[in-house]
């Protein structure tokens, strides 16, 4: 299976080459576990290799200050010169319109689309709409992304927030059933005992032999991934 390098050799080795192309990859975990950092790292590496990237910042987490810390002072404009186009939808339905219109922005050198996070605006909309309708809408967005990944030979990287079920003692992604149905690769980030590190575990993957693998990752004080 074709893949897109993460820019981290040991992570690429764990994943059999990198983020798989042609399918959706889900990265989920608690706050501050490195979901956005990893997504930005993959985006920068793709752009450095001559590919164009679309980054949907549904989490509104990419402040200039944070970008400066993670990306060594690069501004948003400098990133766009590298081939990264940023979008920031304001609500769940604006996210839908954006996702369903993504194909109009694609050229032959596009190889990666990031949605960070696919569930933030969904979660905000739950206060006004019923879960059934929103789950169906989320499924529609993911179905479109999955079709686009296969049709255009793209890597699609979606991040997701989590919620806990104390009675069962588990932590799972928000809208788990919908997300896991459409995501062919599922990666979980969590804090191990040493909170300076992050554990990345492969919960699902197109290649059976890669499922269950895990790795410890380190992040610098500025938030960037050390590899």
XYZ file of C-alpha atoms in Angstrom:
227
model
C 0.000 0.000 0.000
C 1.253 3.497 -0.852
C 1.934 5.808 2.058
C 2.931 9.365 2.920
C 5.928 9.809 5.202
C 5.344 11.402 8.600
C 8.849 12.869 8.648
C 9.671 10.660 11.650
C 11.673 7.565 10.693
C 10.656 5.421 13.651
C 6.983 6.295 13.208
C 7.184 5.527 9.490
C 8.754 2.177 10.372
C 5.928 1.423 12.819
C 3.317 2.196 10.131
C 5.043 0.316 7.335
C 6.005 3.498 5.494
C 3.794 6.267 6.873
C 0.202 7.500 6.655
C -1.655 5.255 4.156
C -2.848 6.820 0.904
C -6.361 6.202 -0.420
C -8.106 5.883 2.956
C -9.005 7.899 6.059
C -6.602 7.756 9.008
C -8.067 8.719 12.397
C -5.858 10.056 15.188
C -7.649 10.411 18.514
C -6.613 11.168 22.065
C -7.042 13.426 25.049
C -6.175 17.121 24.978
C -2.459 17.930 24.614
C -1.458 14.437 23.498
C -0.041 15.788 20.226
C -2.780 15.292 17.632
C -2.363 18.725 16.054
C 1.427 18.630 16.347
C 1.576 15.316 14.523
C -0.885 16.493 11.867
C 1.140 19.648 11.228
C 4.345 17.636 11.079
C 2.938 15.350 8.392
C 1.653 18.398 6.498
C 5.020 20.164 6.551
C 6.849 17.015 5.461
C 4.440 16.524 2.557
C 4.901 20.124 1.420
C 8.677 19.833 1.616
C 8.455 16.884 -0.745
C 6.604 18.991 -3.293
C 3.021 17.998 -2.475
C 0.130 20.372 -1.859
C -1.832 20.080 1.403
C -5.280 21.236 2.541
C -5.588 21.783 6.304
C -9.074 22.257 7.796
C -8.657 23.838 11.235
C -12.076 23.059 12.721
C -10.577 23.183 16.221
C -9.414 26.812 15.811
C -6.184 25.642 17.438
C -3.706 27.131 14.977
C -3.003 30.492 16.542
C 0.033 32.377 15.197
C 1.779 31.807 18.531
C 1.238 28.069 18.437
C 2.315 27.850 14.818
C 5.469 29.735 15.713
C 6.300 27.360 18.548
C 5.660 24.175 16.627
C 7.009 25.237 13.247
C 10.097 27.190 14.302
C 8.797 30.655 13.533
C 7.145 29.987 10.178
C 4.129 32.253 9.635
C 0.830 31.095 8.172
C 1.705 32.941 4.933
C 5.071 31.174 4.721
C 3.346 27.846 5.250
C 0.943 28.580 2.412
C 3.932 29.328 0.179
C 5.094 25.812 0.977
C 1.795 24.534 -0.392
C -0.458 24.323 2.676
C -3.892 25.909 2.271
C -5.746 26.576 5.536
C -9.504 26.723 6.094
C -11.350 27.487 9.340
C -15.091 26.603 9.277
C -17.147 28.334 11.946
C -19.830 25.686 12.522
C -20.655 22.072 11.680
C -22.681 22.927 8.579
C -19.991 25.236 7.251
C -17.627 22.300 7.744
C -19.967 20.153 5.633
C -20.050 22.708 2.816
C -16.281 23.012 2.911
C -15.664 19.260 2.853
C -18.136 18.707 0.035
C -16.434 21.472 -1.949
C -12.852 20.305 -1.432
C -12.521 18.671 -4.833
C -12.653 22.098 -6.492
C -9.356 23.005 -4.780
C -7.506 19.833 -5.718
C -4.761 19.692 -8.318
C -2.602 16.814 -9.431
C 0.059 17.587 -6.828
C -2.287 17.440 -3.824
C -1.548 14.436 -1.633
C -2.896 15.231 1.863
C -6.056 16.608 3.470
C -6.150 17.156 7.241
C -9.345 17.792 9.231
C -8.364 18.845 12.761
C -10.658 17.964 14.357
C -13.522 16.245 12.574
C -15.594 16.184 15.800
C -15.102 19.607 17.428
C -17.903 21.427 15.589
C -20.026 18.252 15.667
C -19.747 18.255 19.445
C -20.712 21.935 19.636
C -23.787 21.292 17.475
C -25.041 18.563 19.835
C -26.377 21.278 22.132
C -28.896 22.286 19.446
C -29.554 19.167 17.370
C -30.232 15.520 18.121
C -27.399 13.004 17.989
C -29.113 10.854 15.331
C -29.290 13.655 12.780
C -25.768 14.833 13.527
C -24.330 11.314 13.338
C -25.897 10.934 9.914
C -24.410 14.274 8.855
C -20.988 13.334 10.206
C -21.203 10.030 8.355
C -21.987 11.919 5.167
C -18.881 14.082 5.575
C -16.679 11.067 6.250
C -18.174 9.166 3.311
C -17.296 12.065 1.047
C -13.729 12.175 2.396
C -13.342 8.407 1.969
C -14.543 8.617 -1.625
C -12.203 11.536 -2.311
C -9.235 9.657 -0.818
C -9.791 6.662 -3.079
C -10.680 8.673 -6.181
C -7.818 11.184 -5.968
C -5.172 8.960 -4.341
C -4.988 11.117 -1.211
C -4.048 10.563 2.398
C -6.890 11.879 4.581
C -5.916 12.558 8.194
C -8.694 13.313 10.705
C -8.214 14.014 14.389
C -10.889 13.486 17.036
C -11.548 14.396 20.632
C -12.426 11.782 23.238
C -14.930 11.219 26.000
C -14.831 8.775 28.866
C -17.235 6.101 30.033
C -16.403 5.777 33.743
C -18.657 2.763 34.316
C -16.788 0.787 31.665
C -13.440 2.387 32.468
C -12.753 3.315 28.847
C -11.873 6.390 26.822
C -13.065 6.473 23.229
C -13.386 8.960 20.380
C -16.459 11.165 20.198
C -18.938 9.601 17.698
C -16.933 6.369 17.853
C -19.202 4.193 15.700
C -19.297 6.635 12.803
C -15.581 7.399 12.946
C -14.398 3.813 13.216
C -16.697 2.699 10.382
C -15.143 5.096 7.871
C -11.541 5.136 9.145
C -9.367 2.305 7.842
C -6.393 3.305 10.006
C -6.939 4.276 13.650
C -4.141 5.646 15.828
C -4.525 6.487 19.509
C -2.291 8.974 21.323
C -2.165 8.860 25.110
C -0.006 9.818 28.074
C 2.093 6.958 29.506
C 3.448 7.126 33.068
C 6.160 9.524 31.912
C 4.037 12.479 30.784
C 6.967 13.934 28.858
C 6.319 11.168 26.336
C 3.304 10.069 24.290
C 2.332 6.529 23.389
C 0.978 6.037 19.882
C -0.864 2.754 19.399
C -2.158 1.365 16.104
C -5.694 0.154 16.840
C -6.621 -0.575 13.228
C -4.762 -0.532 9.921
C -5.222 -1.737 6.341
C -2.297 -4.148 6.824
C -3.184 -6.702 9.484
C 0.412 -7.183 10.687
C 0.629 -3.531 11.772
C -2.408 -3.633 14.090
C -1.509 -3.548 17.776
C 1.911 -1.985 17.314
C 2.876 0.904 19.582
C 5.677 3.395 20.026
C 6.758 6.065 22.499
C 7.206 9.551 21.052
C 8.929 12.557 22.593
C 8.025 16.209 22.110
C 10.339 19.190 22.536
C 9.526 22.001 24.963
C 8.201 24.052 22.014
C 5.732 21.262 21.200
C 7.477 19.852 18.132
C 7.886 16.103 17.688
C 11.385 14.730 18.323
C 12.454 11.981 15.925
